[in-house]
mmCIF file of C-alpha atoms and ligand atoms in Angstrom:
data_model
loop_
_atom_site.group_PDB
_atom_site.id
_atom_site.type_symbol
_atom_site.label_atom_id
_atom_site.label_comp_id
_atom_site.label_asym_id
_atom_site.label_seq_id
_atom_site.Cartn_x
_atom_site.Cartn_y
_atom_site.Cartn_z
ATOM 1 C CA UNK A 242 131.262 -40.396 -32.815
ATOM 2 C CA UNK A 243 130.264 -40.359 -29.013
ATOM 3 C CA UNK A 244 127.610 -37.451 -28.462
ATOM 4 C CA UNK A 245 128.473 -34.808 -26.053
ATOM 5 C CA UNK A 246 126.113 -33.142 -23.958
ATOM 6 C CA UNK A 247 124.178 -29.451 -25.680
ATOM 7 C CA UNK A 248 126.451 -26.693 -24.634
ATOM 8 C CA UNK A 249 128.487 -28.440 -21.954
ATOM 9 C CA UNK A 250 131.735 -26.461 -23.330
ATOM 10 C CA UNK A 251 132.840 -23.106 -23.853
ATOM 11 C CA UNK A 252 136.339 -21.911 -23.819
ATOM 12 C CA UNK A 253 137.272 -18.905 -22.135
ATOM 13 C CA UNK A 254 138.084 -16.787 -24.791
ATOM 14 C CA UNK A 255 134.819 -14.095 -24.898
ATOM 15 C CA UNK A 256 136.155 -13.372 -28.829
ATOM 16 C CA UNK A 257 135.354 -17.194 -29.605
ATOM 17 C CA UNK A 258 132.988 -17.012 -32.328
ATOM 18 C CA UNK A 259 132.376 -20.924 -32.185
ATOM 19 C CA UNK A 260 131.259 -20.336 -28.231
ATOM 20 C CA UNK A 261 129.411 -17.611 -28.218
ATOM 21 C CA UNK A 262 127.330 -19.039 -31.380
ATOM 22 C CA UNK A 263 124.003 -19.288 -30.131
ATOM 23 C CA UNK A 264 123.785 -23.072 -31.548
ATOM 24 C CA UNK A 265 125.811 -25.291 -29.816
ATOM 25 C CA UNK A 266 125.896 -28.815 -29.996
ATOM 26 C CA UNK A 267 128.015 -31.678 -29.649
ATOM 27 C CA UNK A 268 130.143 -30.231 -32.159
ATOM 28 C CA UNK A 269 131.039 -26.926 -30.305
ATOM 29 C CA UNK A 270 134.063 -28.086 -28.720
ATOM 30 C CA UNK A 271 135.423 -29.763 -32.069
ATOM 31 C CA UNK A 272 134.801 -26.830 -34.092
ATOM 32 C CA UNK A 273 136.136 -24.485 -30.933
ATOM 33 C CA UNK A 274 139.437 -26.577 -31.158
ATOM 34 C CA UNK A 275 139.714 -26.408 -34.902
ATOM 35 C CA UNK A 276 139.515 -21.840 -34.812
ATOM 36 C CA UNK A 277 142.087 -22.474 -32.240
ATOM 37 C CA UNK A 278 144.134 -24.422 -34.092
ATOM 38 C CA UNK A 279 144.012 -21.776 -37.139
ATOM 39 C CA UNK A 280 144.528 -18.387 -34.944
ATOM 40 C CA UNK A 281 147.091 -20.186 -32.986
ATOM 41 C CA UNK A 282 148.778 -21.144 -36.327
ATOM 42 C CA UNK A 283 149.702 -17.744 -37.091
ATOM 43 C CA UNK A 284 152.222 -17.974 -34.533
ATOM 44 C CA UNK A 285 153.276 -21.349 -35.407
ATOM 45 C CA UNK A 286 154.032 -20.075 -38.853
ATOM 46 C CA UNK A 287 156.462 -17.106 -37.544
ATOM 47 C CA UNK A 288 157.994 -20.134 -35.471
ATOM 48 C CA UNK A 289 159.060 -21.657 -38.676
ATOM 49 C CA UNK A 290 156.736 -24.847 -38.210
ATOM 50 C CA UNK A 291 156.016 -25.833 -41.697
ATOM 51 C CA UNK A 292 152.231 -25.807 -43.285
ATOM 52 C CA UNK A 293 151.881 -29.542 -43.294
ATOM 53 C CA UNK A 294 153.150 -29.604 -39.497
ATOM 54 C CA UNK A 295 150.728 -27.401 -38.374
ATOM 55 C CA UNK A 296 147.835 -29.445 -40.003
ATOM 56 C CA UNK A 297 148.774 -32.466 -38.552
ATOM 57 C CA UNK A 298 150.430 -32.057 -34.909
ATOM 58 C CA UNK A 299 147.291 -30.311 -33.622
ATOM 59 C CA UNK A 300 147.108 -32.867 -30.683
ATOM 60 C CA UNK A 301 150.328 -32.224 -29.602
ATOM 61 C CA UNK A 302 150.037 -28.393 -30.042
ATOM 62 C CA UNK A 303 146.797 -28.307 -27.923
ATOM 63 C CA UNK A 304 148.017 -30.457 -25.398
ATOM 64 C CA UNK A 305 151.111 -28.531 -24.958
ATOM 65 C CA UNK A 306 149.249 -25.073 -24.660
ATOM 66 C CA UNK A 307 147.291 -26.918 -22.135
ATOM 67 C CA UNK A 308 149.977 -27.725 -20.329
ATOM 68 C CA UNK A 309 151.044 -23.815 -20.180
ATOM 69 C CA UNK A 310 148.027 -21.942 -19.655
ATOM 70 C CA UNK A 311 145.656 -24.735 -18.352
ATOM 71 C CA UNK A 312 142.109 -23.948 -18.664
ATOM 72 C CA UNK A 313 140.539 -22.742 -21.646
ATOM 73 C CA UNK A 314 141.704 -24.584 -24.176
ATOM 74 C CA UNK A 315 139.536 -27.314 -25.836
ATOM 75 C CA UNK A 316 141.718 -31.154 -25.428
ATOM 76 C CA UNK A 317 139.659 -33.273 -27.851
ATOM 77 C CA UNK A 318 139.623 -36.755 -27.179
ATOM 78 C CA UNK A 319 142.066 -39.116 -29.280
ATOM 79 C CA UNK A 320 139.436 -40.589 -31.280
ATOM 80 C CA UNK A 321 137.985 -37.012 -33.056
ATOM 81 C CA UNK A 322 141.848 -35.893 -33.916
ATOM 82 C CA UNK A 323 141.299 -38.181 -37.391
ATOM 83 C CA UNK A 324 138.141 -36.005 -37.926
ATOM 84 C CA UNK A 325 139.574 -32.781 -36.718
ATOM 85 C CA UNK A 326 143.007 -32.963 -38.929
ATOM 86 C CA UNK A 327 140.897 -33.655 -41.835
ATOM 87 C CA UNK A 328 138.589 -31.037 -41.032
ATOM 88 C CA UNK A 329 141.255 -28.501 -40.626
ATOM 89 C CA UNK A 330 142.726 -29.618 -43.885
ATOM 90 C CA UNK A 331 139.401 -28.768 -45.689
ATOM 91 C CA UNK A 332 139.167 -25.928 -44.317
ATOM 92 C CA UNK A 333 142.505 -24.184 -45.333
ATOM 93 C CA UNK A 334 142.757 -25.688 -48.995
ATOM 94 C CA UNK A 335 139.304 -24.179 -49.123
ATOM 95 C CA UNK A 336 140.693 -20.632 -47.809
ATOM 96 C CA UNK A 337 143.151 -21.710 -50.801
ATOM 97 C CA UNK A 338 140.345 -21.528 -53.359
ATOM 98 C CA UNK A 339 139.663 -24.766 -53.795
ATOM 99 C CA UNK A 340 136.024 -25.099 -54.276
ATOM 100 C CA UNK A 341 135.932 -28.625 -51.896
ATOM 101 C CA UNK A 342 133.069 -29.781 -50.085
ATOM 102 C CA UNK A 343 133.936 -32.740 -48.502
ATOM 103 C CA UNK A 344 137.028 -34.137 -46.704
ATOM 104 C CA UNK A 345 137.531 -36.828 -49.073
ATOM 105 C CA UNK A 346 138.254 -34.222 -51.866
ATOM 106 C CA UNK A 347 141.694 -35.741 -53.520
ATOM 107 C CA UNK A 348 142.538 -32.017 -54.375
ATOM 108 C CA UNK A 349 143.343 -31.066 -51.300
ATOM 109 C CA UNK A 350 146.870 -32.738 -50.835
ATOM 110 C CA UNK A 351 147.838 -30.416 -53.805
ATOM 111 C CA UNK A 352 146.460 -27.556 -52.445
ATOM 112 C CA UNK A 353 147.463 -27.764 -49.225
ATOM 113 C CA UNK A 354 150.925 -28.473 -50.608
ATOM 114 C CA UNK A 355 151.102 -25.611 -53.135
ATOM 115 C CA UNK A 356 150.215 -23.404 -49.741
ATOM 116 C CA UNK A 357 153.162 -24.920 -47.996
ATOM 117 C CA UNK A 358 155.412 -22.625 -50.563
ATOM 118 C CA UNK A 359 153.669 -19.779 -49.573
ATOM 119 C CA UNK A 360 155.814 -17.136 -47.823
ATOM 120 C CA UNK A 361 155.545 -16.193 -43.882
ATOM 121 C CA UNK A 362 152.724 -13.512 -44.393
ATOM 122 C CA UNK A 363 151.007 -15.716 -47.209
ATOM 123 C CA UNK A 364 150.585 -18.420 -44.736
ATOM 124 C CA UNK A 365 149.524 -16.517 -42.071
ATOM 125 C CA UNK A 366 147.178 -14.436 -44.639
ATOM 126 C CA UNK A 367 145.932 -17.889 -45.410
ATOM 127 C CA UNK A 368 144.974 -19.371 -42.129
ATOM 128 C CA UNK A 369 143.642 -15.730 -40.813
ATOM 129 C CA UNK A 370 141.191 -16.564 -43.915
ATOM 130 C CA UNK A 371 140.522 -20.430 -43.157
ATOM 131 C CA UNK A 372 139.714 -18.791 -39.447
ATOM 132 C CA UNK A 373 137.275 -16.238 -40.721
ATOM 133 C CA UNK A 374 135.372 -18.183 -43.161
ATOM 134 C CA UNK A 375 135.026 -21.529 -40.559
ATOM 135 C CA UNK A 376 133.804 -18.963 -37.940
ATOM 136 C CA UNK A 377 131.318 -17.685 -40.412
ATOM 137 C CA UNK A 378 130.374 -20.932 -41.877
ATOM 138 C CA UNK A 379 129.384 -22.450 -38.540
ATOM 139 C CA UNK A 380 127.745 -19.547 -36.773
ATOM 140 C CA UNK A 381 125.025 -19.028 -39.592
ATOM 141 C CA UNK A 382 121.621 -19.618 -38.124
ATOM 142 C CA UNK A 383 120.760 -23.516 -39.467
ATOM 143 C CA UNK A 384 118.072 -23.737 -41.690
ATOM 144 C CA UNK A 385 115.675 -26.402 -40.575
HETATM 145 ZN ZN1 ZN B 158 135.719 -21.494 -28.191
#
């Protein structure tokens, strides 16, 4: 994975837990893109874009609200979308309940496809969750 400089990105949203973290790394921007991706799924959900849509045409969805509302929004380059889907992924099968720790977890196609059924507000309940528990996750201080 290419290394980014320290803190050279910040979106412009003040509310952006991943940005205003006081760790940053080369991550930031990654992580930034992935809370976007959940909060901005909310509305994707009310659009009737289905679960598995949502997790998986985050390129296109960023670079479209790129396109609209230009700065501000975090484009990750092509090669960290693999990362970033599966990332995203983990994190709303584990908003689920499912107790996963790593990426590779072969529960989470089930999960993540049990969610799918989930009504309008269930979905939306769910990736409010997935939001508030990656936020929380990667803000903690880091142990050394
Ligand atoms: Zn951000």
């Amino acid at each position: 994975m290419p290394r980014f400089a320290a803190s050279d990105w910040t979106c412009d949203n003040n509310a952006c837990q991943i940005c205003t973290a006081p760790e940053r790394d080369e991550m930031t921007m990654l992580r930034c893109a992935i809370l976007w991706l959940l909060e901005h799924g909310r509305w994707m959900v009310q659009d009737e874009i289905s679960l598995p849509d949502i997790l998986s045409a985050g390129d296109h969805y960023l670079s479209r609200l790129k396109g609209t509302s230009d700065d501000g929004v975090p484009a990750p380059a092509a090669e960290h979308w693999a990362w970033l889907e599966a990332e995203l992924r983990l994190t709303v099968a584990r908003a689920a309940g499912l107790d996963a720790v790593s990426t590779f977890d072969t529960r989470i196609d089930s999960v993540l496809a049990s969610a799918a059924h989930l009504d309008e507000r269930g979905q939306v309940q769910l990736l409010d969750l997935a939001a508030e528990q990656f936020a929380e996750l990667h803000t903690q201080p880091r142990t050394a």
